[in-house]
Amino acid sequence: VPAEAALWDDEDSESDSSSPRGRLVEPQPTTRPRHEGMYHCEFCPYSSRNLCDVTKHERRHTGEKPFRCSVCERAFARRDDLRVHMRTHTGEKPFHCEVCLKAFARSNVLMIHKRVHTGEKPYHCGICEKEFSQKSHLLHHKRTHSGERPYKCDACEKTYILLGHLNSHRKKVHE
């Protein structure tokens, strides 16, 4: 796929039907009642005055991913997701922490990082009252209460809460 095709976008065109990638599901405007001036999702009650919004939304139902990376061929439903993904190839990190100047490719990762400096821990365990700065850390912690240990060593059957713990075990014990 040529580099210029990696950022190809049908959102500026008036109709998707002529696009090279096309739509997986063509809209059926007569299949159910419509509100004047609104575009409706063919799969759920979602509607919008903007056809592009409905087209993007419908991709959640169809799985269509028309935006393909020209480097690794990974595909995305939204052009902006491709744009952010391209940073993994270019190394671009436009978001900087004002405190320590660490740089990030994604704004949401910068937001999570800032909690290191503020001490904010918005995720609370309802069982033991421990607090966490990241939701994933809370979810992993909850496994200590539930007993869930989804990562199992194929060599010795030992189980772990985190994949990283299993990988460390494999290196220490089985290599």
CSV table of N, CA and C in Angstrom, one decimal:
chain,number,residue,atom,x,y,z
A,1,VAL,N,0.9,-1.2,0.0
A,1,VAL,CA,0.0,0.0,0.0
A,1,VAL,C,0.9,1.2,0.0
A,2,PRO,N,0.7,2.1,-1.0
A,2,PRO,CA,1.6,3.3,-1.0
A,2,PRO,C,1.3,4.2,0.3
A,3,ALA,N,2.4,5.0,0.6
A,3,ALA,CA,2.3,5.8,1.9
A,3,ALA,C,1.1,6.7,1.8
A,4,GLU,N,0.8,7.3,0.6
A,4,GLU,CA,-0.3,8.2,0.6
A,4,GLU,C,-1.6,7.5,0.7
A,5,ALA,N,-1.7,6.3,0.4
A,5,ALA,CA,-2.9,5.5,0.6
A,5,ALA,C,-3.1,5.2,2.1
A,6,ALA,N,-2.1,5.2,2.9
A,6,ALA,CA,-2.2,4.9,4.3
A,6,ALA,C,-3.1,5.8,5.0
A,7,LEU,N,-3.2,7.1,4.5
A,7,LEU,CA,-4.0,8.1,5.2
A,7,LEU,C,-5.3,8.4,4.3
A,8,TRP,N,-5.6,7.5,3.3
A,8,TRP,CA,-6.7,7.7,2.5
A,8,TRP,C,-8.0,7.8,3.4
A,9,ASP,N,-8.9,8.7,3.0
A,9,ASP,CA,-10.1,8.8,3.9
A,9,ASP,C,-11.3,9.1,3.0
A,10,ASP,N,-12.3,8.4,3.2
A,10,ASP,CA,-13.6,8.6,2.4
A,10,ASP,C,-14.5,9.6,3.1
A,11,GLU,N,-14.1,10.1,4.2
A,11,GLU,CA,-15.0,11.0,5.0
A,11,GLU,C,-15.3,12.3,4.3
A,12,ASP,N,-14.5,12.7,3.4
A,12,ASP,CA,-14.7,14.0,2.7
A,12,ASP,C,-15.6,13.8,1.5
A,13,SER,N,-15.8,12.6,1.1
A,13,SER,CA,-16.6,12.4,-0.1
A,13,SER,C,-18.1,12.4,0.3
A,14,GLU,N,-19.0,12.6,-0.7
A,14,GLU,CA,-20.4,12.7,-0.4
A,14,GLU,C,-21.0,11.3,-0.3
A,15,SER,N,-20.4,10.3,-1.0
A,15,SER,CA,-20.9,9.0,-0.9
A,15,SER,C,-19.8,8.0,-0.8
A,16,ASP,N,-20.1,6.9,0.0
A,16,ASP,CA,-19.1,5.9,0.2
A,16,ASP,C,-19.1,4.9,-0.9
A,17,SER,N,-20.2,4.8,-1.7
A,17,SER,CA,-20.4,3.8,-2.7
A,17,SER,C,-19.4,3.7,-3.8
A,18,SER,N,-18.7,4.9,-4.0
A,18,SER,CA,-17.7,4.9,-5.1
A,18,SER,C,-16.3,4.7,-4.5
A,19,SER,N,-16.2,4.6,-3.2
A,19,SER,CA,-14.8,4.5,-2.7
A,19,SER,C,-14.2,3.1,-3.0
A,20,PRO,N,-12.9,3.1,-3.2
A,20,PRO,CA,-12.3,1.8,-3.5
A,20,PRO,C,-12.5,0.8,-2.4
A,21,ARG,N,-12.7,1.2,-1.2
A,21,ARG,CA,-12.8,0.2,-0.1
A,21,ARG,C,-14.3,-0.1,0.1
A,22,GLY,N,-15.2,0.9,-0.2
A,22,GLY,CA,-16.6,0.7,-0.1
A,22,GLY,C,-17.1,0.5,1.3
A,23,ARG,N,-18.3,0.3,1.5
A,23,ARG,CA,-18.9,0.0,2.8
A,23,ARG,C,-19.3,-1.4,2.8
A,24,LEU,N,-19.2,-2.1,3.9
A,24,LEU,CA,-19.6,-3.5,4.0
A,24,LEU,C,-21.1,-3.6,4.0
A,25,VAL,N,-21.8,-2.6,4.6
A,25,VAL,CA,-23.3,-2.6,4.6
A,25,VAL,C,-23.8,-1.3,4.1
A,26,GLU,N,-24.5,-1.4,3.0
A,26,GLU,CA,-25.1,-0.2,2.4
A,26,GLU,C,-26.3,0.2,3.2
A,27,PRO,N,-26.5,1.5,3.4
A,27,PRO,CA,-27.7,2.0,4.2
A,27,PRO,C,-29.0,1.6,3.5
A,28,GLN,N,-30.0,1.3,4.2
A,28,GLN,CA,-31.3,1.0,3.7
A,28,GLN,C,-32.3,2.0,4.2
A,29,PRO,N,-32.4,3.2,3.6
A,29,PRO,CA,-33.2,4.3,4.2
A,29,PRO,C,-34.7,4.0,4.3
A,30,THR,N,-35.2,3.0,3.6
A,30,THR,CA,-36.6,2.7,3.7
A,30,THR,C,-37.0,1.6,4.7
A,31,THR,N,-36.0,1.1,5.4
A,31,THR,CA,-36.3,-0.1,6.3
A,31,THR,C,-37.0,0.3,7.6
A,32,ARG,N,-36.8,1.5,8.1
A,32,ARG,CA,-37.6,1.9,9.3
A,32,ARG,C,-37.8,3.4,9.3
A,33,PRO,N,-38.7,3.8,10.1
A,33,PRO,CA,-39.0,5.3,10.1
A,33,PRO,C,-37.7,6.1,10.4
A,34,ARG,N,-37.7,7.2,9.7
A,34,ARG,CA,-36.6,8.2,9.8
A,34,ARG,C,-37.1,9.5,10.3
A,35,HIS,N,-36.2,10.2,11.0
A,35,HIS,CA,-36.5,11.6,11.4
A,35,HIS,C,-35.9,12.4,10.3
A,36,GLU,N,-36.6,13.4,9.9
A,36,GLU,CA,-36.1,14.3,8.8
A,36,GLU,C,-34.8,14.9,9.2
A,37,GLY,N,-33.8,14.9,8.3
A,37,GLY,CA,-32.5,15.5,8.5
A,37,GLY,C,-31.6,14.7,9.4
A,38,MET,N,-32.0,13.4,9.7
A,38,MET,CA,-31.1,12.6,10.5
A,38,MET,C,-30.7,11.4,9.7
A,39,TYR,N,-29.5,10.9,10.0
A,39,TYR,CA,-29.0,9.6,9.4
A,39,TYR,C,-29.0,8.6,10.6
A,40,HIS,N,-29.3,7.4,10.2
A,40,HIS,CA,-29.5,6.4,11.3
A,40,HIS,C,-28.6,5.1,11.0
A,41,CYS,N,-28.1,4.6,12.1
A,41,CYS,CA,-27.4,3.3,12.0
A,41,CYS,C,-28.4,2.2,11.6
A,42,GLU,N,-27.9,1.3,10.8
A,42,GLU,CA,-28.7,0.2,10.3
A,42,GLU,C,-28.8,-0.9,11.3
A,43,PHE,N,-28.0,-0.8,12.4
A,43,PHE,CA,-27.9,-1.9,13.4
A,43,PHE,C,-28.4,-1.6,14.8
A,44,CYS,N,-28.5,-0.3,15.1
A,44,CYS,CA,-29.0,0.0,16.4
A,44,CYS,C,-29.6,1.4,16.4
A,45,PRO,N,-30.2,1.9,17.5
A,45,PRO,CA,-30.9,3.2,17.5
A,45,PRO,C,-30.0,4.4,17.3
A,46,TYR,N,-28.7,4.3,17.2
A,46,TYR,CA,-27.8,5.5,17.0
A,46,TYR,C,-28.3,6.3,15.8
A,47,SER,N,-28.3,7.6,15.9
A,47,SER,CA,-28.5,8.5,14.8
A,47,SER,C,-27.7,9.8,15.0
A,48,SER,N,-27.5,10.5,13.8
A,48,SER,CA,-26.8,11.8,13.8
A,48,SER,C,-27.2,12.6,12.6
A,49,ARG,N,-27.0,13.9,12.7
A,49,ARG,CA,-27.2,14.7,11.6
A,49,ARG,C,-26.1,14.7,10.6
A,50,ASN,N,-25.0,14.0,11.0
A,50,ASN,CA,-23.8,14.0,10.2
A,50,ASN,C,-23.6,12.5,9.7
A,51,LEU,N,-23.6,12.4,8.4
A,51,LEU,CA,-23.5,11.0,7.8
A,51,LEU,C,-22.2,10.4,8.1
A,52,CYS,N,-21.1,11.2,8.2
A,52,CYS,CA,-19.8,10.6,8.5
A,52,CYS,C,-19.8,10.0,9.9
A,53,ASP,N,-20.5,10.6,10.8
A,53,ASP,CA,-20.5,10.1,12.2
A,53,ASP,C,-21.2,8.7,12.2
A,54,VAL,N,-22.3,8.6,11.4
A,54,VAL,CA,-23.0,7.3,11.3
A,54,VAL,C,-22.2,6.3,10.6
A,55,THR,N,-21.5,6.7,9.6
A,55,THR,CA,-20.6,5.7,8.9
A,55,THR,C,-19.5,5.2,9.8
A,56,LYS,N,-18.9,6.1,10.6
A,56,LYS,CA,-17.9,5.6,11.5
A,56,LYS,C,-18.5,4.7,12.6
A,57,HIS,N,-19.6,5.1,13.1
A,57,HIS,CA,-20.3,4.3,14.1
A,57,HIS,C,-20.6,2.9,13.6
A,58,GLU,N,-21.2,2.8,12.4
A,58,GLU,CA,-21.6,1.5,11.8
A,58,GLU,C,-20.4,0.6,11.7
A,59,ARG,N,-19.2,1.1,11.6
A,59,ARG,CA,-18.0,0.2,11.5
A,59,ARG,C,-17.8,-0.6,12.8
A,60,ARG,N,-18.4,-0.1,13.9
A,60,ARG,CA,-18.3,-0.9,15.1
A,60,ARG,C,-19.1,-2.2,14.9
A,61,HIS,N,-20.2,-2.1,14.2
A,61,HIS,CA,-21.0,-3.3,14.0
A,61,HIS,C,-20.5,-4.2,12.9
A,62,THR,N,-19.9,-3.6,11.8
A,62,THR,CA,-19.5,-4.4,10.6
A,62,THR,C,-18.1,-4.9,10.7
A,63,GLY,N,-17.3,-4.2,11.6
A,63,GLY,CA,-15.9,-4.6,11.7
A,63,GLY,C,-15.0,-4.0,10.5
A,64,GLU,N,-15.6,-3.2,9.7
A,64,GLU,CA,-14.9,-2.6,8.6
A,64,GLU,C,-13.7,-1.8,9.1
A,65,LYS,N,-12.6,-2.0,8.5
A,65,LYS,CA,-11.4,-1.2,8.9
A,65,LYS,C,-10.7,-0.7,7.6
A,66,PRO,N,-11.2,0.4,7.0
A,66,PRO,CA,-10.7,0.8,5.7
A,66,PRO,C,-9.3,1.6,5.8
A,67,PHE,N,-8.8,1.9,6.9
A,67,PHE,CA,-7.6,2.7,7.0
A,67,PHE,C,-6.4,1.8,7.4
A,68,ARG,N,-5.6,1.5,6.4
A,68,ARG,CA,-4.5,0.5,6.5
A,68,ARG,C,-3.1,1.2,6.6
A,69,CYS,N,-2.3,0.7,7.6
A,69,CYS,CA,-1.0,1.2,7.7
A,69,CYS,C,-0.1,0.8,6.6
A,70,SER,N,0.6,1.7,6.0
A,70,SER,CA,1.5,1.4,4.8
A,70,SER,C,2.8,0.7,5.2
A,71,VAL,N,3.0,0.6,6.5
A,71,VAL,CA,4.3,0.0,7.0
A,71,VAL,C,4.1,-1.4,7.4
A,72,CYS,N,3.0,-1.6,8.3
A,72,CYS,CA,2.8,-3.0,8.9
A,72,CYS,C,1.5,-3.6,8.5
A,73,GLU,N,0.7,-2.9,7.7
A,73,GLU,CA,-0.6,-3.5,7.2
A,73,GLU,C,-1.6,-3.6,8.3
A,74,ARG,N,-1.4,-3.1,9.5
A,74,ARG,CA,-2.5,-3.1,10.5
A,74,ARG,C,-3.6,-2.2,10.0
A,75,ALA,N,-4.8,-2.5,10.3
A,75,ALA,CA,-6.0,-1.8,9.8
A,75,ALA,C,-6.8,-1.2,10.9
A,76,PHE,N,-7.5,-0.1,10.6
A,76,PHE,CA,-8.2,0.7,11.6
A,76,PHE,C,-9.5,1.1,11.1
A,77,ALA,N,-10.5,1.3,12.0
A,77,ALA,CA,-11.8,1.7,11.6
A,77,ALA,C,-11.9,3.2,11.4
A,78,ARG,N,-11.0,3.9,12.1
A,78,ARG,CA,-11.0,5.4,12.1
A,78,ARG,C,-9.6,5.9,11.6
A,79,ARG,N,-9.7,7.0,10.8
A,79,ARG,CA,-8.4,7.6,10.3
A,79,ARG,C,-7.5,8.1,11.4
A,80,ASP,N,-8.2,8.7,12.5
A,80,ASP,CA,-7.4,9.2,13.5
A,80,ASP,C,-6.6,8.1,14.3
A,81,ASP,N,-7.2,6.9,14.4
A,81,ASP,CA,-6.5,5.8,15.0
A,81,ASP,C,-5.2,5.4,14.2
A,82,LEU,N,-5.4,5.4,12.9
A,82,LEU,CA,-4.2,5.2,12.0
A,82,LEU,C,-3.1,6.2,12.2
A,83,ARG,N,-3.6,7.5,12.3
A,83,ARG,CA,-2.6,8.6,12.5
A,83,ARG,C,-1.8,8.4,13.8
A,84,VAL,N,-2.5,8.1,14.8
A,84,VAL,CA,-1.8,7.8,16.1
A,84,VAL,C,-0.9,6.6,16.0
A,85,HIS,N,-1.4,5.5,15.4
A,85,HIS,CA,-0.6,4.3,15.2
A,85,HIS,C,0.7,4.6,14.5
A,86,MET,N,0.7,5.5,13.5
A,86,MET,CA,1.9,5.8,12.7
A,86,MET,C,3.0,6.3,13.5
A,87,ARG,N,2.7,6.8,14.7
A,87,ARG,CA,3.7,7.3,15.6
A,87,ARG,C,4.6,6.1,16.1
A,88,THR,N,4.1,4.9,16.1
A,88,THR,CA,4.9,3.8,16.5
A,88,THR,C,6.0,3.5,15.5
A,89,HIS,N,5.8,3.9,14.3
A,89,HIS,CA,6.8,3.7,13.2
A,89,HIS,C,7.7,5.0,13.1
A,90,THR,N,7.2,6.1,13.4
A,90,THR,CA,8.0,7.4,13.2
A,90,THR,C,8.7,7.7,14.5
A,91,GLY,N,8.2,7.2,15.6
A,91,GLY,CA,8.8,7.6,16.9
A,91,GLY,C,8.4,9.0,17.4
A,92,GLU,N,7.4,9.6,16.8
A,92,GLU,CA,6.9,10.9,17.2
A,92,GLU,C,6.3,10.8,18.6
A,93,LYS,N,6.6,11.7,19.4
A,93,LYS,CA,6.0,11.8,20.8
A,93,LYS,C,5.7,13.2,21.1
A,94,PRO,N,4.5,13.7,20.6
A,94,PRO,CA,4.2,15.1,20.7
A,94,PRO,C,3.6,15.5,22.1
A,95,PHE,N,3.4,14.6,23.0
A,95,PHE,CA,2.9,15.0,24.3
A,95,PHE,C,3.9,14.9,25.4
A,96,HIS,N,4.2,16.0,26.1
A,96,HIS,CA,5.3,16.1,27.0
A,96,HIS,C,4.8,16.5,28.4
A,97,CYS,N,5.3,15.8,29.4
A,97,CYS,CA,5.1,16.1,30.8
A,97,CYS,C,5.8,17.4,31.2
A,98,GLU,N,5.0,18.3,31.8
A,98,GLU,CA,5.6,19.6,32.2
A,98,GLU,C,6.5,19.4,33.4
A,99,VAL,N,6.4,18.4,34.2
A,99,VAL,CA,7.2,18.2,35.4
A,99,VAL,C,8.5,17.6,35.1
A,100,CYS,N,8.5,16.4,34.3
A,100,CYS,CA,9.8,15.7,34.1
A,100,CYS,C,10.2,15.7,32.7
A,101,LEU,N,9.4,16.3,31.8
A,101,LEU,CA,9.7,16.4,30.4
A,101,LEU,C,9.7,15.1,29.6
A,102,LYS,N,9.2,14.0,30.2
A,102,LYS,CA,9.1,12.7,29.5
A,102,LYS,C,8.0,12.9,28.4
A,103,ALA,N,8.3,12.3,27.2
A,103,ALA,CA,7.4,12.4,26.1
A,103,ALA,C,6.6,11.2,25.8
A,104,PHE,N,5.4,11.4,25.2
A,104,PHE,CA,4.5,10.3,24.9
A,104,PHE,C,3.9,10.4,23.6
A,105,ALA,N,3.6,9.3,23.0
A,105,ALA,CA,2.9,9.3,21.6
A,105,ALA,C,1.4,9.5,21.8
A,106,ARG,N,0.8,9.2,22.9
A,106,ARG,CA,-0.6,9.4,23.1
A,106,ARG,C,-0.9,10.3,24.3
A,107,SER,N,-1.9,11.1,24.1
A,107,SER,CA,-2.3,12.1,25.2
A,107,SER,C,-2.8,11.3,26.4
A,108,ASN,N,-3.5,10.2,26.2
A,108,ASN,CA,-4.1,9.5,27.4
A,108,ASN,C,-3.0,8.9,28.2
A,109,VAL,N,-1.9,8.5,27.6
A,109,VAL,CA,-0.8,7.9,28.4
A,109,VAL,C,-0.1,9.0,29.2
A,110,LEU,N,0.0,10.2,28.6
A,110,LEU,CA,0.5,11.3,29.4
A,110,LEU,C,-0.3,11.6,30.6
A,111,MET,N,-1.6,11.6,30.4
A,111,MET,CA,-2.6,11.8,31.5
A,111,MET,C,-2.3,10.8,32.6
A,112,ILE,N,-2.2,9.6,32.3
A,112,ILE,CA,-1.9,8.5,33.3
A,112,ILE,C,-0.6,8.8,34.0
A,113,HIS,N,0.4,9.1,33.2
A,113,HIS,CA,1.8,9.4,33.7
A,113,HIS,C,1.8,10.5,34.7
A,114,LYS,N,1.0,11.5,34.5
A,114,LYS,CA,0.9,12.7,35.4
A,114,LYS,C,0.6,12.3,36.8
A,115,ARG,N,-0.1,11.2,36.9
A,115,ARG,CA,-0.5,10.7,38.3
A,115,ARG,C,0.7,10.3,39.1
A,116,VAL,N,1.8,10.0,38.5
A,116,VAL,CA,3.0,9.7,39.2
A,116,VAL,C,3.4,11.0,40.0
A,117,HIS,N,3.2,12.1,39.4
A,117,HIS,CA,3.6,13.4,40.1
A,117,HIS,C,2.6,13.9,41.1
A,118,THR,N,1.3,13.7,40.7
A,118,THR,CA,0.2,14.2,41.6
A,118,THR,C,-0.2,13.2,42.7
A,119,GLY,N,0.2,12.0,42.6
A,119,GLY,CA,-0.2,11.0,43.5
A,119,GLY,C,-1.7,10.5,43.4
A,120,GLU,N,-2.4,11.0,42.4
A,120,GLU,CA,-3.8,10.7,42.2
A,120,GLU,C,-3.9,9.2,42.0
A,121,LYS,N,-4.9,8.6,42.7
A,121,LYS,CA,-5.2,7.2,42.5
A,121,LYS,C,-6.7,7.0,42.5
A,122,PRO,N,-7.3,7.2,41.3
A,122,PRO,CA,-8.8,7.2,41.2
A,122,PRO,C,-9.5,5.9,41.2
A,123,TYR,N,-8.7,4.8,41.2
A,123,TYR,CA,-9.3,3.5,41.1
A,123,TYR,C,-9.2,2.8,42.4
A,124,HIS,N,-10.3,2.4,43.1
A,124,HIS,CA,-10.3,1.9,44.4
A,124,HIS,C,-10.8,0.5,44.4
A,125,CYS,N,-10.2,-0.4,45.2
A,125,CYS,CA,-10.7,-1.7,45.4
A,125,CYS,C,-11.8,-1.7,46.5
A,126,GLY,N,-12.9,-2.3,46.1
A,126,GLY,CA,-14.1,-2.3,47.0
A,126,GLY,C,-13.9,-3.3,48.1
A,127,ILE,N,-12.9,-4.1,48.1
A,127,ILE,CA,-12.8,-5.2,49.1
A,127,ILE,C,-11.8,-4.8,50.2
A,128,CYS,N,-10.6,-4.3,49.8
A,128,CYS,CA,-9.6,-4.0,50.8
A,128,CYS,C,-9.2,-2.5,50.8
A,129,GLU,N,-9.8,-1.7,50.0
A,129,GLU,CA,-9.6,-0.2,50.1
A,129,GLU,C,-8.2,0.2,49.5
A,130,LYS,N,-7.5,-0.7,48.8
A,130,LYS,CA,-6.3,-0.3,48.1
A,130,LYS,C,-6.7,0.7,47.0
A,131,GLU,N,-5.8,1.6,46.6
A,131,GLU,CA,-6.0,2.5,45.5
A,131,GLU,C,-5.0,2.4,44.5
A,132,PHE,N,-5.4,2.7,43.2
A,132,PHE,CA,-4.5,2.5,42.1
A,132,PHE,C,-4.6,3.7,41.1
A,133,SER,N,-3.5,4.0,40.5
A,133,SER,CA,-3.5,5.1,39.5
A,133,SER,C,-4.0,4.7,38.1
A,134,GLN,N,-4.0,3.4,37.9
A,134,GLN,CA,-4.4,2.9,36.6
A,134,GLN,C,-5.5,1.8,36.8
A,135,LYS,N,-6.5,1.8,35.9
A,135,LYS,CA,-7.6,0.8,36.0
A,135,LYS,C,-7.0,-0.6,35.8
A,136,SER,N,-6.1,-0.8,34.9
A,136,SER,CA,-5.5,-2.1,34.7
A,136,SER,C,-4.9,-2.7,36.0
A,137,HIS,N,-4.3,-1.8,36.8
A,137,HIS,CA,-3.6,-2.2,38.0
A,137,HIS,C,-4.7,-2.7,39.0
A,138,LEU,N,-5.8,-2.0,39.0
A,138,LEU,CA,-6.9,-2.4,39.9
A,138,LEU,C,-7.5,-3.8,39.5
A,139,LEU,N,-7.7,-4.0,38.2
A,139,LEU,CA,-8.2,-5.2,37.6
A,139,LEU,C,-7.3,-6.4,38.0
A,140,HIS,N,-5.9,-6.2,37.8
A,140,HIS,CA,-5.0,-7.2,38.2
A,140,HIS,C,-5.0,-7.5,39.7
A,141,HIS,N,-5.1,-6.4,40.5
A,141,HIS,CA,-5.2,-6.6,42.0
A,141,HIS,C,-6.4,-7.4,42.4
A,142,LYS,N,-7.6,-7.2,41.7
A,142,LYS,CA,-8.8,-7.9,42.1
A,142,LYS,C,-8.6,-9.4,42.0
A,143,ARG,N,-7.7,-9.8,41.1
A,143,ARG,CA,-7.4,-11.3,41.0
A,143,ARG,C,-6.9,-11.9,42.3
A,144,THR,N,-6.2,-11.0,43.1
A,144,THR,CA,-5.8,-11.5,44.4
A,144,THR,C,-6.9,-11.9,45.3
A,145,HIS,N,-8.1,-11.2,45.2
A,145,HIS,CA,-9.2,-11.5,46.0
A,145,HIS,C,-10.1,-12.7,45.4
A,146,SER,N,-10.1,-12.7,44.0
A,146,SER,CA,-11.0,-13.7,43.4
A,146,SER,C,-10.2,-15.1,43.2
A,147,GLY,N,-8.9,-15.0,43.3
A,147,GLY,CA,-8.1,-16.3,43.2
A,147,GLY,C,-7.9,-16.6,41.7
A,148,GLU,N,-8.3,-15.7,40.8
A,148,GLU,CA,-8.1,-15.9,39.4
A,148,GLU,C,-6.6,-15.8,39.0
A,149,ARG,N,-6.1,-16.9,38.4
A,149,ARG,CA,-4.7,-16.9,38.0
A,149,ARG,C,-4.7,-17.4,36.5
A,150,PRO,N,-4.9,-16.5,35.6
A,150,PRO,CA,-5.1,-17.0,34.2
A,150,PRO,C,-3.9,-17.4,33.4
A,151,TYR,N,-2.7,-17.2,34.0
A,151,TYR,CA,-1.5,-17.5,33.2
A,151,TYR,C,-0.8,-18.7,33.8
A,152,LYS,N,-0.7,-19.8,33.0
A,152,LYS,CA,-0.3,-21.1,33.5
A,152,LYS,C,1.0,-21.5,32.7
A,153,CYS,N,2.0,-21.9,33.5
A,153,CYS,CA,3.2,-22.4,32.9
A,153,CYS,C,3.0,-23.8,32.3
A,154,ASP,N,3.3,-24.0,31.0
A,154,ASP,CA,3.1,-25.3,30.4
A,154,ASP,C,4.1,-26.3,30.8
A,155,ALA,N,5.2,-25.9,31.4
A,155,ALA,CA,6.2,-26.8,31.8
A,155,ALA,C,6.0,-27.4,33.2
A,156,CYS,N,5.4,-26.6,34.1
A,156,CYS,CA,5.2,-27.1,35.5
A,156,CYS,C,3.9,-26.9,36.1
A,157,GLU,N,3.0,-26.3,35.3
A,157,GLU,CA,1.6,-26.1,35.8
A,157,GLU,C,1.4,-25.0,36.8
A,158,LYS,N,2.5,-24.3,37.2
A,158,LYS,CA,2.3,-23.2,38.1
A,158,LYS,C,1.5,-22.0,37.5
A,159,THR,N,0.7,-21.3,38.2
A,159,THR,CA,-0.2,-20.3,37.7
A,159,THR,C,0.2,-18.9,38.3
A,160,TYR,N,-0.2,-17.9,37.5
A,160,TYR,CA,0.2,-16.5,37.9
A,160,TYR,C,-1.0,-15.5,37.6
A,161,ILE,N,-1.0,-14.4,38.3
A,161,ILE,CA,-2.0,-13.4,38.1
A,161,ILE,C,-1.6,-12.5,36.9
A,162,LEU,N,-0.3,-12.3,36.7
A,162,LEU,CA,0.1,-11.5,35.6
A,162,LEU,C,1.0,-12.2,34.6
A,163,LEU,N,0.9,-11.9,33.3
A,163,LEU,CA,1.7,-12.5,32.3
A,163,LEU,C,3.2,-12.3,32.5
A,164,GLY,N,3.5,-11.1,33.0
A,164,GLY,CA,4.9,-10.8,33.3
A,164,GLY,C,5.5,-11.7,34.4
A,165,HIS,N,4.7,-12.0,35.3
A,165,HIS,CA,5.1,-13.0,36.4
A,165,HIS,C,5.4,-14.3,35.8
A,166,LEU,N,4.6,-14.8,34.9
A,166,LEU,CA,4.8,-16.1,34.2
A,166,LEU,C,6.1,-16.0,33.4
A,167,ASN,N,6.3,-15.0,32.7
A,167,ASN,CA,7.5,-14.9,31.8
A,167,ASN,C,8.7,-14.9,32.7
A,168,SER,N,8.7,-14.2,33.8
A,168,SER,CA,9.8,-14.2,34.8
A,168,SER,C,10.1,-15.6,35.3
A,169,HIS,N,9.1,-16.2,35.6
A,169,HIS,CA,9.2,-17.6,36.1
A,169,HIS,C,9.8,-18.5,35.1
A,170,ARG,N,9.4,-18.4,33.8
A,170,ARG,CA,9.9,-19.2,32.8
A,170,ARG,C,11.4,-19.0,32.6
A,171,LYS,N,11.8,-17.7,32.6
A,171,LYS,CA,13.2,-17.4,32.5
A,171,LYS,C,14.1,-17.9,33.6
A,172,LYS,N,13.6,-17.8,34.9
A,172,LYS,CA,14.4,-18.2,36.0
A,172,LYS,C,14.4,-19.7,36.2
A,173,VAL,N,13.3,-20.4,35.9
A,173,VAL,CA,13.2,-21.8,36.3
A,173,VAL,C,13.4,-22.7,35.1
A,174,HIS,N,13.0,-22.3,33.9
A,174,HIS,CA,13.0,-23.2,32.8
A,174,HIS,C,14.0,-22.9,31.7
A,175,GLU,N,14.8,-21.9,31.8
A,175,GLU,CA,15.7,-21.6,30.8
A,175,GLU,C,17.1,-21.9,31.2
